[in-house]
XYZ file of C-alpha atoms in Angstrom:
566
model
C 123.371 102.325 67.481
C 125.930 102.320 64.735
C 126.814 106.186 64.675
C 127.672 105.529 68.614
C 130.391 102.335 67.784
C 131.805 105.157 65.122
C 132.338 107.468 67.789
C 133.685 104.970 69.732
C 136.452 103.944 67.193
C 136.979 107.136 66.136
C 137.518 108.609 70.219
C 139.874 105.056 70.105
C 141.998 106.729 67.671
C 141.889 110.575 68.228
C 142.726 109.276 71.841
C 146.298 107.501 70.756
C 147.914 110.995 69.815
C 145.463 113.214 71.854
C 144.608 114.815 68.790
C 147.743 115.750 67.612
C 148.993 115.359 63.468
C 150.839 112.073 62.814
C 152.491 110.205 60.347
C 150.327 106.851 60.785
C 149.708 103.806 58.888
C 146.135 101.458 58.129
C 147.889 99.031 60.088
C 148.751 100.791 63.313
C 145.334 102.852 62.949
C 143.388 99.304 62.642
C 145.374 97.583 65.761
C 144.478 100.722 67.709
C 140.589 100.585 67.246
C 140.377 96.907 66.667
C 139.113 95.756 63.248
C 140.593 94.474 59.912
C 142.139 96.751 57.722
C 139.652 96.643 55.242
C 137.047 98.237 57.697
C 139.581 100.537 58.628
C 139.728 101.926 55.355
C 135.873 102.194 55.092
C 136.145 103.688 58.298
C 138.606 106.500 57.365
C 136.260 107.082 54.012
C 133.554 107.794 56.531
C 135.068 109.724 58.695
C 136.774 112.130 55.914
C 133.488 112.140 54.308
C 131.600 113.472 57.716
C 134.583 115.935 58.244
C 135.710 114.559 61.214
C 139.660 113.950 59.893
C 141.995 114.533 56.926
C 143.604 111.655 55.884
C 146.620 111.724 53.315
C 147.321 108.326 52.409
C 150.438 106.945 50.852
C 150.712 104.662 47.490
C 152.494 100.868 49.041
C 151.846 98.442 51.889
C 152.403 99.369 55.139
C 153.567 102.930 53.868
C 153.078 105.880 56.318
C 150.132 108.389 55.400
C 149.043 111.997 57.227
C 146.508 111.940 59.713
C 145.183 115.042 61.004
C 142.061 115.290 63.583
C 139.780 118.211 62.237
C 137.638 117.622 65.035
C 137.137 116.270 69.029
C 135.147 113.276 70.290
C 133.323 115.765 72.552
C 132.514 117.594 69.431
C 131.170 115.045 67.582
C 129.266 113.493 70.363
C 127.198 117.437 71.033
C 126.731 117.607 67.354
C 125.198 114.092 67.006
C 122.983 114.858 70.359
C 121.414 117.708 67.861
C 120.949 115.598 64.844
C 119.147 112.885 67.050
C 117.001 115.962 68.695
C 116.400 117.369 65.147
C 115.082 113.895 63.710
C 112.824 113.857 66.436
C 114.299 110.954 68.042
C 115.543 111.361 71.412
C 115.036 108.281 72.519
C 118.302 107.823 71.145
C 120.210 110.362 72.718
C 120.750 108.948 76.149
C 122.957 106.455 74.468
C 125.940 108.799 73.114
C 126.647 109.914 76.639
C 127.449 107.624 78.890
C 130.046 110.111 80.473
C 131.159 109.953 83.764
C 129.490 112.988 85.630
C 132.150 115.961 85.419
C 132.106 115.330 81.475
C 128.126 114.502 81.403
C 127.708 117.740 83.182
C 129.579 120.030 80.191
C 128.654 117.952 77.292
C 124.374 117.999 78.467
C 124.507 122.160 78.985
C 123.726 123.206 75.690
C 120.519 120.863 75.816
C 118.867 121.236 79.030
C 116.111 123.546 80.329
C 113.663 125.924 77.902
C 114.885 124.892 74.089
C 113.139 125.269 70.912
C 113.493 122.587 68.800
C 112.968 122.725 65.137
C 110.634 125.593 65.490
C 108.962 124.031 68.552
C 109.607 124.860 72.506
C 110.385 121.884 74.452
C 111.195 121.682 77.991
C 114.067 119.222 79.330
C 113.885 118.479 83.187
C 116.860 116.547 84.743
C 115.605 114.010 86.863
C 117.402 111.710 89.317
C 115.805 108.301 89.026
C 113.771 105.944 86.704
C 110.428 106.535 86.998
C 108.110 103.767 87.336
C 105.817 103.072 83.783
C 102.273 104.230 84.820
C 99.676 101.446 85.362
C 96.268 102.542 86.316
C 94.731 102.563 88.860
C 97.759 102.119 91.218
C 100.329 104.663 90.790
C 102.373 105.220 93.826
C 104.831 107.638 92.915
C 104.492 111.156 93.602
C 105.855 111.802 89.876
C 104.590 109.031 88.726
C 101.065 110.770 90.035
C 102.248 114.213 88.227
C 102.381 112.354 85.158
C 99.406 110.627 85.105
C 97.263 113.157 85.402
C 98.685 114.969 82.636
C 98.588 112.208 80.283
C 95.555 110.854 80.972
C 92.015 112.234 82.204
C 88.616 111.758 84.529
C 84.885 112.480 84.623
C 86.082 115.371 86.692
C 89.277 116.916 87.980
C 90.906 119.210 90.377
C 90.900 122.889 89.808
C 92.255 124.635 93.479
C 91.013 121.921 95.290
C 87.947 121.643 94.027
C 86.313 119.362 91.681
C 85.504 120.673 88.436
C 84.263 119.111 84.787
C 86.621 117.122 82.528
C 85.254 114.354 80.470
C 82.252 115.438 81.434
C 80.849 118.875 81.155
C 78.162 118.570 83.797
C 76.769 116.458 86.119
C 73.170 115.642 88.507
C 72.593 113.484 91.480
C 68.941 112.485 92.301
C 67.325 113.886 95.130
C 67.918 110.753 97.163
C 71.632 110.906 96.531
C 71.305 107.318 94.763
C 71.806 107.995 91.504
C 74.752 110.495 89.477
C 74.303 111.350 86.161
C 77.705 112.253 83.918
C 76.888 114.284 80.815
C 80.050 113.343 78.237
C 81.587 115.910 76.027
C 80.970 115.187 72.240
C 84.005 115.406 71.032
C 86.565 113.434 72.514
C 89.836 111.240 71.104
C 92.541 109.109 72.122
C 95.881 109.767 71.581
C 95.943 107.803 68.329
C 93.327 110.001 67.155
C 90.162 107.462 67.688
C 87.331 108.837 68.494
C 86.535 107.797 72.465
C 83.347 105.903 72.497
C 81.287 106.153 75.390
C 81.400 102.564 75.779
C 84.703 102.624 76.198
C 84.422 104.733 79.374
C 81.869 102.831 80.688
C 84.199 99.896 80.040
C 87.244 101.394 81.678
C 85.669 102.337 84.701
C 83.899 99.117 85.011
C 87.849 97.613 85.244
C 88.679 100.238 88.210
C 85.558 99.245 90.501
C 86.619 95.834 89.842
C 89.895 96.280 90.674
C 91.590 95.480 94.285
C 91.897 99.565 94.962
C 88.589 100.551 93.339
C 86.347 98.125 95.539
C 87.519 100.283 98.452
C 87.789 103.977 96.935
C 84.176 103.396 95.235
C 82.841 100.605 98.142
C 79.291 102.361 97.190
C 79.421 102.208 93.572
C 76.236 99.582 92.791
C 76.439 99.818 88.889
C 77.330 101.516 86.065
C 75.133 102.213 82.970
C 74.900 104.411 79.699
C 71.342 105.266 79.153
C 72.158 107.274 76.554
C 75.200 108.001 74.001
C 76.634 110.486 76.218
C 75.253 110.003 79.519
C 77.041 107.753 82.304
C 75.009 106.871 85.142
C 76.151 105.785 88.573
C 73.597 104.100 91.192
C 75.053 103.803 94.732
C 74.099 101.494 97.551
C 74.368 104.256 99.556
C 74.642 108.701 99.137
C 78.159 109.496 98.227
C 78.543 112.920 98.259
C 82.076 112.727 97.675
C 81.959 110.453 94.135
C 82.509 113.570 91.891
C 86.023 113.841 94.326
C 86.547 110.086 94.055
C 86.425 110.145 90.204
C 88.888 112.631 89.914
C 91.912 110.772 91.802
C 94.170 109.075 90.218
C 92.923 105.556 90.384
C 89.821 107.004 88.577
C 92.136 108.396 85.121
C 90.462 106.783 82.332
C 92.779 104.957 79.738
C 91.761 102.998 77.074
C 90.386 99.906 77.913
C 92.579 97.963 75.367
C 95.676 99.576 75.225
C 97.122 101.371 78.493
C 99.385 103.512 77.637
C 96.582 105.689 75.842
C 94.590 108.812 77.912
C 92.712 111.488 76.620
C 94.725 114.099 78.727
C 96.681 116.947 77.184
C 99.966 115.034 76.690
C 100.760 112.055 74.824
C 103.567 109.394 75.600
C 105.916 109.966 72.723
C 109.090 107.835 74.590
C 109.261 105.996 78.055
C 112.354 104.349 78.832
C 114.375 104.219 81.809
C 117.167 106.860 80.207
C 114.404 109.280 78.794
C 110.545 109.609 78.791
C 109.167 112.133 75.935
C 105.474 113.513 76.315
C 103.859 115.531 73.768
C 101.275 117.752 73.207
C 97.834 115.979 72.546
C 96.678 117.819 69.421
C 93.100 117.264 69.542
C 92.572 117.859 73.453
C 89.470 118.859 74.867
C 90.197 121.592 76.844
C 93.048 124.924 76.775
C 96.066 123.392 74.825
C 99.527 123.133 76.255
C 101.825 126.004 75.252
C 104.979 123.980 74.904
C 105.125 121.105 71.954
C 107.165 118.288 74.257
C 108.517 117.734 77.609
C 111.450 115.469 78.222
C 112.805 113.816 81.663
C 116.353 113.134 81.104
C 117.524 110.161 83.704
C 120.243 111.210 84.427
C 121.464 110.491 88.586
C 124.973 111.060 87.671
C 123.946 114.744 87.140
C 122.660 114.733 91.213
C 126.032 113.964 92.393
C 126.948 116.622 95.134
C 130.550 117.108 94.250
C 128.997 118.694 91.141
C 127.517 121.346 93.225
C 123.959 120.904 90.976
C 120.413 121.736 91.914
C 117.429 119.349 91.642
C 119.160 116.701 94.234
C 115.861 116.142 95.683
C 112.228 115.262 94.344
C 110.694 118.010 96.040
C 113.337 120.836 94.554
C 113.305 121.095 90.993
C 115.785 122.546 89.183
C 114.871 123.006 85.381
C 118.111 124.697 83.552
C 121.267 124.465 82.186
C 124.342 123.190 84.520
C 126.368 126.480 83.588
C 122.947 128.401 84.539
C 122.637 127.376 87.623
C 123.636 130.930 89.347
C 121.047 132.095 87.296
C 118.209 130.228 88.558
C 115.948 131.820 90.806
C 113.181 129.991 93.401
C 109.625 131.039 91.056
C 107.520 128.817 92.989
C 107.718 127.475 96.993
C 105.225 126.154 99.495
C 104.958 124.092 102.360
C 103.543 121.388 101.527
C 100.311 120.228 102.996
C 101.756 116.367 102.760
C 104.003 114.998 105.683
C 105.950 112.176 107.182
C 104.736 110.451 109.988
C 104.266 107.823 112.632
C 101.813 105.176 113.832
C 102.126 102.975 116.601
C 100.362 99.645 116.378
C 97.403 99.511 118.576
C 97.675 95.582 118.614
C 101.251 95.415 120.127
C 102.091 95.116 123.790
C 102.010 98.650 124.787
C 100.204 100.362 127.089
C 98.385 103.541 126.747
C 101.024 105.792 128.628
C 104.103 103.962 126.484
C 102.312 105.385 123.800
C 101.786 108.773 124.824
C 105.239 108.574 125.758
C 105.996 107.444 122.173
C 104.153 110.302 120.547
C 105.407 113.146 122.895
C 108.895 112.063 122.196
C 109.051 112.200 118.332
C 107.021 115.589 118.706
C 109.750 116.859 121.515
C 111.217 120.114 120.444
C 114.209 120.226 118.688
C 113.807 116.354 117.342
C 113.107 117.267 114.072
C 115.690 119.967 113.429
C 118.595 118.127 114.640
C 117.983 115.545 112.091
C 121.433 115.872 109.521
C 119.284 116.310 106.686
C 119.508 119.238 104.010
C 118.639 122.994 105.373
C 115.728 123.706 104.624
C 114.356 120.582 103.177
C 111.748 119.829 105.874
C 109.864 121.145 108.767
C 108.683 119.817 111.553
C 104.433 119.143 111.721
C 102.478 120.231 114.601
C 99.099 119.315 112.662
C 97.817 117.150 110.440
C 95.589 120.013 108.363
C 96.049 123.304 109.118
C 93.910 123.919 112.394
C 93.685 120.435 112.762
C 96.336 120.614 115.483
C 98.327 117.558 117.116
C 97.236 117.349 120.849
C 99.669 117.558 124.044
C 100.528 113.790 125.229
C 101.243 114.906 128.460
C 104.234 114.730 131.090
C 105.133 110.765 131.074
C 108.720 110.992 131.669
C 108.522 108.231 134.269
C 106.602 106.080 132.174
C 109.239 102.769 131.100
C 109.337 101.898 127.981
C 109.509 98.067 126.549
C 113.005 96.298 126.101
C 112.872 95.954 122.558
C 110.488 97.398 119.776
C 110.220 97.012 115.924
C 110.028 99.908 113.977
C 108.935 99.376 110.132
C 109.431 101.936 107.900
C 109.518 102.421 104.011
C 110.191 105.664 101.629
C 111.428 108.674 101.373
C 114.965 108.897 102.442
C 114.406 111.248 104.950
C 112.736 108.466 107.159
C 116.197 106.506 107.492
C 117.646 109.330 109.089
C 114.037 110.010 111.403
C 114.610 105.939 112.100
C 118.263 106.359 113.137
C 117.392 109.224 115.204
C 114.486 107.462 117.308
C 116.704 104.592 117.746
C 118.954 106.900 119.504
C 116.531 108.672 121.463
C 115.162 105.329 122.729
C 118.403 104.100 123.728
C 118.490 106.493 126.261
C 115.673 105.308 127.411
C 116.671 101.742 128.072
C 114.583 100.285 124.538
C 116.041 98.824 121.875
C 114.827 99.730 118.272
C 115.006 97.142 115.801
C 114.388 98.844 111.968
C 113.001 96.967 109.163
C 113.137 99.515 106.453
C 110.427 98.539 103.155
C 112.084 99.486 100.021
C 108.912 100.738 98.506
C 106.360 103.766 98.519
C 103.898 102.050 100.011
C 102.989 99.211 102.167
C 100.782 97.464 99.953
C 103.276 94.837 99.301
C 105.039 94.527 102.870
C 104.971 91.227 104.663
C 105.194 91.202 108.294
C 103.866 94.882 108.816
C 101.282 93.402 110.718
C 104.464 92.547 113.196
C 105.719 96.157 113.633
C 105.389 98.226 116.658
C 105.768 101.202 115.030
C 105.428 102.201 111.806
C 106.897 105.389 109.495
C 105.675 106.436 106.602
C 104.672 109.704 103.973
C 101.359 110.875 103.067
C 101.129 112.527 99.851
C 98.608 115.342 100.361
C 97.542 116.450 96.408
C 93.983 118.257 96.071
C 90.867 118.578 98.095
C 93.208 118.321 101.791
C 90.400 116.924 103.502
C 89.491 114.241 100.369
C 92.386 113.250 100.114
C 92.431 112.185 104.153
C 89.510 110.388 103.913
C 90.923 108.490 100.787
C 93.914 107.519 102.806
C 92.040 105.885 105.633
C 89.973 103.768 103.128
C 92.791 102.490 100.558
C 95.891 102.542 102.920
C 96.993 98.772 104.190
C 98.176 100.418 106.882
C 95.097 100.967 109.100
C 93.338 97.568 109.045
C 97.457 96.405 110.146
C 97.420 98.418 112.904
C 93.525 99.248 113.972
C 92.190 95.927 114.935
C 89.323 94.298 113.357
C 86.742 96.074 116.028
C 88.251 99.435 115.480
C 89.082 99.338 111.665
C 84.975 98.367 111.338
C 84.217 101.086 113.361
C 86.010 103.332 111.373
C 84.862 102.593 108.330
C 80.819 103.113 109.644
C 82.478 106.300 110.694
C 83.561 106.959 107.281
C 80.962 106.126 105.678
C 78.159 107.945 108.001
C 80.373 111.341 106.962
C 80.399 110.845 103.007
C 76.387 110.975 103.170
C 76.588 114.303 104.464
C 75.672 116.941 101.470
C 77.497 119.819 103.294
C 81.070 119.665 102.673
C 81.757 121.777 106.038
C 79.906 119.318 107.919
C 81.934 115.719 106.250
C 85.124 117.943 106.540
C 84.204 118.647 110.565
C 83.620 115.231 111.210
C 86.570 114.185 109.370
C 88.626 116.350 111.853
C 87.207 114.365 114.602
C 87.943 111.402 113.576
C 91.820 112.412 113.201
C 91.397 114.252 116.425
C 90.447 110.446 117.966
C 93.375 109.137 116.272
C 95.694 111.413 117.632
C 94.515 111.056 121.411
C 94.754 108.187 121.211
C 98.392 107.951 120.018
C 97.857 105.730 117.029
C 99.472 108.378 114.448
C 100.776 111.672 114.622
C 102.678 113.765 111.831
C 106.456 114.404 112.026
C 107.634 117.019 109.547
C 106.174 118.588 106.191
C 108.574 119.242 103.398
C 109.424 122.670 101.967
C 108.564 122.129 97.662
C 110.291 124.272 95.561
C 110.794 124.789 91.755
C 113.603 126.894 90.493
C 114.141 127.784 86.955
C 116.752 129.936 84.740
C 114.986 133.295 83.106
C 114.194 131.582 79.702
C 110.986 129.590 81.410
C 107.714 131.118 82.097
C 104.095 129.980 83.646
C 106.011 128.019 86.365
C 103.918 127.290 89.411
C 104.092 124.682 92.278
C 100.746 122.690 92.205
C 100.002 120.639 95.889
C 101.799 117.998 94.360
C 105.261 119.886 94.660
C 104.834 119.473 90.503
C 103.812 122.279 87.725
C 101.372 122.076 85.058
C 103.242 121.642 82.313
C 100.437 122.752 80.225
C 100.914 126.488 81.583
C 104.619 126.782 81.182
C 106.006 128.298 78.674
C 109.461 129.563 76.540
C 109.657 132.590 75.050
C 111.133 132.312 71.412
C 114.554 133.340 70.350
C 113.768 136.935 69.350
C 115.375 139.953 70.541
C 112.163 142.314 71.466
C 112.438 145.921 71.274
């Protein structure tokens, strides 16, 4: 970026006399930020030209002239932010401040939070990684899974946990259960403005059964057809009553067939990069429009450090806002979320059932949890999967011995190493050593030797439809065939599938609890501690609300414009 190696010169030179008036020549200024003296003199034209210095030169070689600095590097730096932000191009904005954090945390304040921009109100989160570019149907990330579904949409969808229309408007299932019937919306277009063609749909979805995760989350799909223009039909081996559900998760987001990066949803990918992703509002979008015109994640981690004293140091507390307004921000949305951490113990390994129940009852002791050194207020400890789906008591086995040596796997969210350290502790005491094999990813589809482990830690993102989303996890996850068996993992499965042909959702939801219930007993898993989700924000933002993915629909938020009302 050219204006940036300006700056850079130019911060060079201001730098030499700290801003201060001198009596300076082309030579010495040329030395000092490294170039020929002929640039340096194109440089100084520039620079007088953007208003950044006066420079009184005088007639001779090597003769001293009068510099004077009419403005800072900081200066110049928050003014070329704005330009970049007013062209529209804040992709390239990341690159003028590589600060370290003190100065990153001044210079970014005028920019961050509710702004309106050229006329239009755009919302700038800080956030405190990368995130991961989004390729359906595998998206692990928790806000990698918040942005997918507002970029790109299903047949159906979530609306407060139920499933409601999307693509389509309506749709029937035959009286044998056999045979679902998708009635498309006529008017429909990608985010290049093509019209969507049912064919592409059919197309699309065709890919996700096909794929490694769709075999499993639609295991009874038997084939796909368009019998008309605007009608998709799905035959099943077998009665599904929960497709409509499994068409709304995220595997099941329809992008175009050709070109990935393309949904239908309300928001458009403007920018992705690992400093800055840009969405914006999908102008011809089926449904109730966003009220905002952009939404920018600003990568910045250096912003999280905690001898700044900022907000938003965690993925489950947002902090949208200005660094200077962060006295200002008040919690508008919290919950406890419905998701947890937790642990399974391998039912293949050498344990017997009391060392397991002895496991179990000593992760769930009281008091485990909260002495973890983790954040106040961050977690808290489970005593059920669902609520009334309640952890059972594993009984008195104090005298129970436990092996020498165990293996405990365990892969993301940071809250597990100190859970891991903890139990290695704990077991100590009890004469076992804990070996940990920590998985640096979010989920164990790509671990090697998990099959090894002993015991195994983990998070379960709970989103929409609670009791779904369970029986979703027990079909896709690696980790039950790992740790079930082959006898057990079969039978579990029949289970599964004996439930989803149930057309009363009370009655697959009551089974479903008994199959957790048998998992339980039995010590194979049992949850450790829920996290607490919260979203603060400064005054300026409204239409903030926590969804169950600890996220807000950014299509409901909002910024009041810069009026004074009366």
């Amino acid at each position: 970026m050219r204006q940036l190696n300006r700056l850079n010169q130019f911060q060079r030179l201001w730098y030499a006399s700290q801003g201060e008036r001198q009596l300076t020549s082309v030579t010495e200024m040329a030395g000092r930020c490294f170039c020929s003296e002929r640039h340096m003199r194109t440089l100084l034209g520039q620079w007088q030209h953007q208003g950044w210095l006066s420079w009184q030169a005088q007639s001779g070689r090597g003769r001293r002239g009068e510099l004077r600095f009419l403005k800072t590097p900081d200066l110049i730096r928050r003014e070329l932010l704005q330009q970049q932000l007013a062209l529209g191009q804040p992709h390239h904005v990341l690159e003028l401040i590589n600060l370290e954090p003190a100065q990153l945390s001044q210079l970014l304040k005028p920019f961050m939070g509710g702004q309106w921009q050229d006329d239009r109100p755009t919302l700038r989160i800080p956030y405190y990684r990368p995130l991961d570019r989004l390729h359906l149907p595998d998206v692990p990330g928790r806000a990698e899974q918040h942005l997918a579904r507002q970029i790109y949409a299903g047949l159906t969808r979530f609306v407060d946990n139920k499933v409601a229309p999307d693509l389509a408007h309506h749709w029937q299932c035959s009286a044998d259960g056999l045979s679902w019937f998708f009635f498309l919306r006529p008017q429909l277009y990608w985010h290049n403005g093509e019209r969507v063609a049912s064919l592409q749909l059919l197309h699309r979805l065709q890919q996700i059964r096909d794929s490694e995760t769709g075999r499993k989350l639609l295991a009874a799909v038997k084939s796909l057809t368009l019998p008309q223009a605007l009608c998709l039909r799905i035959d099943l081996h077998a009665p599904d009553s929960w497709l409509p559900y499994r068409l709304a998760t995220v595997p099941c987001l329809l992008a175009h067939p050709d070109e990935e990066k393309l949904g239908t949803g309300p928001w458009r990918i403007a920018v992705w990069s690992r400093e800055l992703i840009r969405i914006e509002n999908h102008e011809r979008y089926h449904d109730s429009h966003p009220l905002m015109q952009a939404v920018e994640y600003w990568i910045t981690p250096q912003l999280f450090d905690r001898a700044l004293g900022n907000s938003c140091r965690h993925p489950v507390q947002i902090a949208i806002g200005q660094p200077d307004e962060l006295a200002q921000l008040r919690p508008v949305s919290r919950r406890l979320s419905l998701g947890f951490c937790y642990m399974a113990i391998n039912q293949k390994a050498a344990l017997t059932p009391q060392q397991r129940h002895k496991l179990m009852g000593l992760v769930q002791s009281q008091g485990m949890i909260d002495s973890l050194p983790l954040q106040e207020g961050l977690i808290a400890p489970s005593h059920e999967i669902l609520p009334g789906w309640k952890v059972p008591d594993y009984g008195d086995n104090e005298a129970v011995t436990l092996p020498a040596t165990l293996h405990l796997y365990y892969h993301l969210p940071v809250e597990l190493h100190a859970m891991a350290e903890k139990l290695k502790s704990v077991l100590a005491e009890e004469g076992c050593e804990l070996s940990l094999h920590f998985h640096a990813g979010k989920t164990w589809q790509a671990c090697e030797g998990l099959e090894k482990a002993d015991l195994i830690m983990g998070d379960r993102l709970i989103g929409e439809a609670p009791e779904f989303t369970l029986e979703t996890w027990l079909r896709l996850d690696r980790l039950w065939p790992a740790i079930l068996g082959e006898v057990a993992w079969t039978d579990l499965i029949t289970a599964l599938g004996s439930l989803q042909r149930s057309s009363s959702e009370r009655n697959r939801h009551g089974a479903l609890q008994q199959v957790f219930h048998r998992l339980m007993s039995q010590a194979v898993i049992t949850p450790l501690f829920n996290y607490r989700y919260q979203i603060s924000a400064p005054p300026g933002v409204e239409g903030i609300a926590l969804n169950a993915r600890g996220w807000f629909d950014f299509s409901r938020a909002w910024i009041p414009p810069p009026v004074a009302i009366v």
